[in-house]
PDB file of C-alpha atoms and ligand atoms in Angstrom:
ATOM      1  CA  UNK K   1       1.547  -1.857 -23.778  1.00 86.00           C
ATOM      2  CA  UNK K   2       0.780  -3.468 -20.445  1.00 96.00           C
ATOM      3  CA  UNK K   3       3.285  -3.933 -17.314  1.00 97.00           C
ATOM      4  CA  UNK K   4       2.845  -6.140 -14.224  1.00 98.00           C
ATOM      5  CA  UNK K   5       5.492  -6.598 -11.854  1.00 98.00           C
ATOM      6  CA  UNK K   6       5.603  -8.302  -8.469  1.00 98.00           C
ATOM      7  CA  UNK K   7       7.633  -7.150  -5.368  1.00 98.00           C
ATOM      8  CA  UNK K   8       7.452  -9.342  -2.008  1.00 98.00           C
ATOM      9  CA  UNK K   9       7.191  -7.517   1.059  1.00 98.00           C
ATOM     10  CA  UNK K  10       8.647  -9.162   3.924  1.00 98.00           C
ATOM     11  CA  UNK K  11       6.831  -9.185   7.660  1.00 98.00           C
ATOM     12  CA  UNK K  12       8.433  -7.137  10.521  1.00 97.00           C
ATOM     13  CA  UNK K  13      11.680  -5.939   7.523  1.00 97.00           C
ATOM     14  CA  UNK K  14      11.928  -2.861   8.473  1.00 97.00           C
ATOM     15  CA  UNK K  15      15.606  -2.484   6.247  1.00 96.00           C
ATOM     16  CA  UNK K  16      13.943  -3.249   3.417  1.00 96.00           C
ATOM     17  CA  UNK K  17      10.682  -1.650   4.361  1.00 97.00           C
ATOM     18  CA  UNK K  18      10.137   1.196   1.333  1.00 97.00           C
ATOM     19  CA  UNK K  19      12.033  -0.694  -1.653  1.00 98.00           C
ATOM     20  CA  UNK K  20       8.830  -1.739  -2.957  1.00 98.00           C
ATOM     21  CA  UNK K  21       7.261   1.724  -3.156  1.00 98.00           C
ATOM     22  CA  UNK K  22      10.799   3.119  -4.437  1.00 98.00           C
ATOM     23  CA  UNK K  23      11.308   0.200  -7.034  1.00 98.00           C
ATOM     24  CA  UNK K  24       7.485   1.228  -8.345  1.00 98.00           C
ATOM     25  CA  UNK K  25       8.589   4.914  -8.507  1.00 98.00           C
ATOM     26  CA  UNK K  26      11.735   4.121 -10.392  1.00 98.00           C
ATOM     27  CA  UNK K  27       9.579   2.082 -13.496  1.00 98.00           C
ATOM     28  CA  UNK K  28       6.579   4.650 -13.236  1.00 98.00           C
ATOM     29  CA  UNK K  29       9.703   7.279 -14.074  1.00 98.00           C
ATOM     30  CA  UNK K  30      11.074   5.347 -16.701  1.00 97.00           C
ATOM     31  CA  UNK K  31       7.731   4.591 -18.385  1.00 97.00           C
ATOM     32  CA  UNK K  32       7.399   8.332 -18.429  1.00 97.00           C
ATOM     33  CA  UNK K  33       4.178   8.683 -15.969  1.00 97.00           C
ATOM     34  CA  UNK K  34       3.321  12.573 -15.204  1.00 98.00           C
ATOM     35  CA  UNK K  35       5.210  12.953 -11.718  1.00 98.00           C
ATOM     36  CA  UNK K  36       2.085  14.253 -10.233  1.00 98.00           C
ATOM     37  CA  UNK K  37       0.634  11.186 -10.547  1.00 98.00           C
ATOM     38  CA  UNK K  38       3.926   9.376  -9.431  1.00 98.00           C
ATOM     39  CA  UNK K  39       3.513  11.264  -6.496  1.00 98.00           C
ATOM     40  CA  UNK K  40       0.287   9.726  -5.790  1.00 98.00           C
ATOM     41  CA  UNK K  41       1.156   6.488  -6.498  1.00 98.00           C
ATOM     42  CA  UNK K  42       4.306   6.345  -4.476  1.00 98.00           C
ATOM     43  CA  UNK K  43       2.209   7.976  -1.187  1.00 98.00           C
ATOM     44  CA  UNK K  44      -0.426   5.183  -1.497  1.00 98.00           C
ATOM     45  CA  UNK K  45       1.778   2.359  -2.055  1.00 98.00           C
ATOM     46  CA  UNK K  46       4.503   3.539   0.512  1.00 98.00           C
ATOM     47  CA  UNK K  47       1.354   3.111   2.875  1.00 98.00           C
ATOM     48  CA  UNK K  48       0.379  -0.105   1.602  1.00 98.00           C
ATOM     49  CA  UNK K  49       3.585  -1.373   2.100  1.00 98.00           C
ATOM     50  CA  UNK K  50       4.445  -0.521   5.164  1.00 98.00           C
ATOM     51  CA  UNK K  51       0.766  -1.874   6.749  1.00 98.00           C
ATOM     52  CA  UNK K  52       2.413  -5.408   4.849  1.00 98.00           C
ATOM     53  CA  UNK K  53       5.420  -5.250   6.835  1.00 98.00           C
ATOM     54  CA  UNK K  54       3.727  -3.688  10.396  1.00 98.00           C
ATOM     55  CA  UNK K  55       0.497  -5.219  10.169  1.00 98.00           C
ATOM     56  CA  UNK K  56       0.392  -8.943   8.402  1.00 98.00           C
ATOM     57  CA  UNK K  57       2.345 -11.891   8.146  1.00 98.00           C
ATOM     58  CA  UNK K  58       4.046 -10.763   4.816  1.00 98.00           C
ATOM     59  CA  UNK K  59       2.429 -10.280   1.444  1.00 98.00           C
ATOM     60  CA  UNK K  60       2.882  -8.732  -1.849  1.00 98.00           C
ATOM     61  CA  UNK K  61       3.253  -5.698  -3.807  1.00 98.00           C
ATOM     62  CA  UNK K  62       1.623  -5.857  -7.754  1.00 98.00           C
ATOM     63  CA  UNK K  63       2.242  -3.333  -9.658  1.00 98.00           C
ATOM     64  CA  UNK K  64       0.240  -3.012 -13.065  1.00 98.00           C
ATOM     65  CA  UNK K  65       0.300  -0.374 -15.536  1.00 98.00           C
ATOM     66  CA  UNK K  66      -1.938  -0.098 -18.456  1.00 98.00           C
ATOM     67  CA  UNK K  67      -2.168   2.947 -20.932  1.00 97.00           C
ATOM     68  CA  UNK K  68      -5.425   3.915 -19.160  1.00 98.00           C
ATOM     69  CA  UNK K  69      -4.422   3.368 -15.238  1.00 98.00           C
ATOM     70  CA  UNK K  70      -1.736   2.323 -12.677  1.00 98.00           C
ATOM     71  CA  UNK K  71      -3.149   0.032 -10.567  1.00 98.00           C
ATOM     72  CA  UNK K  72      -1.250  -1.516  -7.153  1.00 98.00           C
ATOM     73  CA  UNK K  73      -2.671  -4.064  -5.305  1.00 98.00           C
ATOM     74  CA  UNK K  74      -1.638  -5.017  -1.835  1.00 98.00           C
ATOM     75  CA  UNK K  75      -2.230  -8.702  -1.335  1.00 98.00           C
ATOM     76  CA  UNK K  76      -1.166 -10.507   2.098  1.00 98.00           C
ATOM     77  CA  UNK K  77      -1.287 -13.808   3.841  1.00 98.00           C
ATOM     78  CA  UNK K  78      -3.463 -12.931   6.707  1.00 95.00           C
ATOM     79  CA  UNK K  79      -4.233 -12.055   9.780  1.00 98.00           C
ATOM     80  CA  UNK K  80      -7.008 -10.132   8.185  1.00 98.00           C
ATOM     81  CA  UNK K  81      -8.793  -6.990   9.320  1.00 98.00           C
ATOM     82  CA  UNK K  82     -12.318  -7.707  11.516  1.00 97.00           C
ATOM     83  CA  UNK K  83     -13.866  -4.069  10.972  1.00 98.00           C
ATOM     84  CA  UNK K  84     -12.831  -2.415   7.774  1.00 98.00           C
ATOM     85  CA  UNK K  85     -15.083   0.735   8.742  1.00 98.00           C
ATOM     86  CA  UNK K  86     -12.822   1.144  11.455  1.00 98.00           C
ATOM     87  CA  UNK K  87      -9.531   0.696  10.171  1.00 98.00           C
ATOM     88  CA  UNK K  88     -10.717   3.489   7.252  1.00 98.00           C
ATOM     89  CA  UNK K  89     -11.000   5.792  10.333  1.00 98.00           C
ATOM     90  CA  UNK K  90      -8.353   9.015  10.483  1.00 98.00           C
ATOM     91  CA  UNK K  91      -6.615   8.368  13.793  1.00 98.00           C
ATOM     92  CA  UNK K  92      -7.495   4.368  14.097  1.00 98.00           C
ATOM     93  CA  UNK K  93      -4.292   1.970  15.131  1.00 98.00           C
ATOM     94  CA  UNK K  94      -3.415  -1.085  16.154  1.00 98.00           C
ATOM     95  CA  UNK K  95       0.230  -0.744  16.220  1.00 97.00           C
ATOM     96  CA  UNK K  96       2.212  -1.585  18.821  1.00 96.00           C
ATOM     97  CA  UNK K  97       4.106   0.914  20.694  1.00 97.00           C
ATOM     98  CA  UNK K  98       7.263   0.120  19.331  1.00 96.00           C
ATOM     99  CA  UNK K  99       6.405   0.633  16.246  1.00 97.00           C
ATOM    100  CA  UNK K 100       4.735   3.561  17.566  1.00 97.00           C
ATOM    101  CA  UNK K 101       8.292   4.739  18.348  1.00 97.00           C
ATOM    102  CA  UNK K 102       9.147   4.289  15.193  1.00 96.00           C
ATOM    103  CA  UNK K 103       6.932   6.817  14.057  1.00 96.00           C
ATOM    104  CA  UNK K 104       4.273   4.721  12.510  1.00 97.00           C
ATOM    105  CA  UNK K 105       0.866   4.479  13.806  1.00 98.00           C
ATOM    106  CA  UNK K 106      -1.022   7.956  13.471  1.00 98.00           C
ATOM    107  CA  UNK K 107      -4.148   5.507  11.997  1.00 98.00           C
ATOM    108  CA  UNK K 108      -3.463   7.654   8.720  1.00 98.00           C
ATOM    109  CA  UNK K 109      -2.479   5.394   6.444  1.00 98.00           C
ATOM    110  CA  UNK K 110      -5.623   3.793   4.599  1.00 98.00           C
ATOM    111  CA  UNK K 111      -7.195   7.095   4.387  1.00 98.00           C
ATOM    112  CA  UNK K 112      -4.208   8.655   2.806  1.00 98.00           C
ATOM    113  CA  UNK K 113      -4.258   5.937   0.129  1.00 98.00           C
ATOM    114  CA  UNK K 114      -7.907   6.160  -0.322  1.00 98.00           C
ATOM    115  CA  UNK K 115      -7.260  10.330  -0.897  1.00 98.00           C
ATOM    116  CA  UNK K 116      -4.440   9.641  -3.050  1.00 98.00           C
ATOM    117  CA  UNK K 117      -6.745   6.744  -5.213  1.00 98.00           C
ATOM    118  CA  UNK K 118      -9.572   7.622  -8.447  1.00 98.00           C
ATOM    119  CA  UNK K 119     -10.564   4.378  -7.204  1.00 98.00           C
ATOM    120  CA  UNK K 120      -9.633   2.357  -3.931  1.00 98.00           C
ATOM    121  CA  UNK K 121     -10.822  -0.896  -2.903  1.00 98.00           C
ATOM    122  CA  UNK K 122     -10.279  -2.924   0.464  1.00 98.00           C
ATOM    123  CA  UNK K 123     -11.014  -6.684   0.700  1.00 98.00           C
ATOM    124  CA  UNK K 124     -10.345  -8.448   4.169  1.00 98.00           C
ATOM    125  CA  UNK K 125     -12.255 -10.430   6.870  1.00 95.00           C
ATOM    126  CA  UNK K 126     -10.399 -11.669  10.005  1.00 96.00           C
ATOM    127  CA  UNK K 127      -8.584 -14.654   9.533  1.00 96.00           C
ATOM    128  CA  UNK K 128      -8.123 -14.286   5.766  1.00 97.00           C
ATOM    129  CA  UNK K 129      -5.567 -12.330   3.659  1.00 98.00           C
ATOM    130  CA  UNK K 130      -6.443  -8.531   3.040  1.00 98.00           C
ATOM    131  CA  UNK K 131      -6.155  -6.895  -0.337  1.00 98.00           C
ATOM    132  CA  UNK K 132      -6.257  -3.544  -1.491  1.00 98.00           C
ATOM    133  CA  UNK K 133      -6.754  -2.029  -4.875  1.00 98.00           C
ATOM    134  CA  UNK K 134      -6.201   1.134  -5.733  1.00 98.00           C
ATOM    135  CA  UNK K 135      -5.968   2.515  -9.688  1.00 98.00           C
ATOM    136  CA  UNK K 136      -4.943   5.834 -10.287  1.00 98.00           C
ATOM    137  CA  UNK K 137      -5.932   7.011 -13.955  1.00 98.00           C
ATOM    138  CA  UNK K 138      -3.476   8.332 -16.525  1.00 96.00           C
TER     139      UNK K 138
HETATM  140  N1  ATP E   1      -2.627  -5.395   5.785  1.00 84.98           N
HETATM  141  C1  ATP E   1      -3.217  -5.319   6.980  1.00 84.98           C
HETATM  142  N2  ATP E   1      -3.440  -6.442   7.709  1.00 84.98           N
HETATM  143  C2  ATP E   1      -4.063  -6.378   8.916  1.00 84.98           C
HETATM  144  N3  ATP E   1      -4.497  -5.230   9.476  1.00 84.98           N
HETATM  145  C3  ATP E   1      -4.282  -4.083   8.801  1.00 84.98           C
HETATM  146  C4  ATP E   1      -3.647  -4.055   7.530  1.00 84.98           C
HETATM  147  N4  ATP E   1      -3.614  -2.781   7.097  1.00 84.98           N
HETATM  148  C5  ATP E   1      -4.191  -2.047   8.047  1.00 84.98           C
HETATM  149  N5  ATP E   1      -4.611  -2.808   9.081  1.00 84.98           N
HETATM  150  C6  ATP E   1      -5.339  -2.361  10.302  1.00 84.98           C
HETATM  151  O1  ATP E   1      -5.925  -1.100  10.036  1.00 84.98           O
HETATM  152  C7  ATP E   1      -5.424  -0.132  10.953  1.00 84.98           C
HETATM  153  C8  ATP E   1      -5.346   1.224  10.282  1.00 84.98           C
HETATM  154  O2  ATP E   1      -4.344   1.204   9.239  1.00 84.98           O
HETATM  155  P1  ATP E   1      -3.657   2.581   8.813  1.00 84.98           P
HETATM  156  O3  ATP E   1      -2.664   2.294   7.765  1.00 84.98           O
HETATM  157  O4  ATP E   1      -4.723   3.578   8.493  1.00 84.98           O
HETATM  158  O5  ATP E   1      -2.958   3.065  10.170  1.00 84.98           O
HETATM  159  P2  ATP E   1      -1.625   2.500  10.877  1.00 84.98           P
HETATM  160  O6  ATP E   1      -0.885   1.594   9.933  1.00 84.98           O
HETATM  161  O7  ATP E   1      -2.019   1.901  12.170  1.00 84.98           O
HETATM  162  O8  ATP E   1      -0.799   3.831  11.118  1.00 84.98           O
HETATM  163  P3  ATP E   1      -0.024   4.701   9.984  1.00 84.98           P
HETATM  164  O9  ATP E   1      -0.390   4.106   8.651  1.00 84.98           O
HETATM  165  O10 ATP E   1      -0.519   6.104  10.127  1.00 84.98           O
HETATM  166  O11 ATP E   1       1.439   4.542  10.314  1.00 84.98           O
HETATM  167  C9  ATP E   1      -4.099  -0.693  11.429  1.00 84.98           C
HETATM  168  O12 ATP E   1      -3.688  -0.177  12.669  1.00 84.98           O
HETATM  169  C10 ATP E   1      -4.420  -2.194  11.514  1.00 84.98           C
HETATM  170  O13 ATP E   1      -5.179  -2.477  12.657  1.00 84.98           O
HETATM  171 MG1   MG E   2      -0.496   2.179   8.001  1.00 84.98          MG
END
């Protein structure tokens, strides 16, 4: 049995910022995943999500779920990240202050996914979309 479903994730929508990542946890219940592992996967793609909305010009949310894995991938339409060495750093952020206010912007988010990922992959260069992978075995 295989599952893919799709949630858009909408630039600067900060009401609707989070139903992705809650929508995921609701199926990964249903389907009967270990809630350990829910856990995981709704930290990581709570992260993911909000980068989307804070960070890019509005992407996607794919959720995939396999016997052997759940897999998210984060997939949006740009601007792209220049130095993805960087960005993986605890503490590194770009966010503006008022979304600083908000209380986003610690830098902690892409680490936090890559701790809560068996496997976790980043794919971006400035100008282009940035997409990140990250499977967490069942
Ligand atoms: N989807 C994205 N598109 C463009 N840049 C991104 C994207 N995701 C992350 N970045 C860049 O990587 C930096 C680090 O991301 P990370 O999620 O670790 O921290 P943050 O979002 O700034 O703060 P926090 O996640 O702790 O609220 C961001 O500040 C931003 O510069
Ligand atoms: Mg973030």
């Amino acid at each position: 049995m295989t599952i893919q479903l799709s949630y858009e994730v909408v630039k600067n929508d900060f009401f609707k910022a989070g139903e992705a990542s809650s929508n995921i946890k609701k199926v990964l219940r249903q389907l009967g995943i270990p809630s350990d592992l829910i856990r995981r996967v709704a930290v990581a793609t709570y992260e993911a999500e909000m980068n989307i909305v804070i960070h890019s010009d509005g992407g996607e949310i794919i959720l995939l779920v396999t016997p052997e894995k759940v897999q998210i991938t984060a997939l949006d339409k740009g601007p792209g990240i220049a130095d993805i060495e960087m960005a993986m750093k605890e503490g590194y952020s770009t966010a503006p202050q008022e979304v600083r206010e908000m209380g986003f912007g610690a830098g902690m988010g892409l680490p936090n996914m890559k701790r809560c990922a068996d496997e976790f992959e980043i794919k971006s260069s400035l100008g282009n979309s940035t997409e990140v992978t990250i499977i967490i075995r069942i």
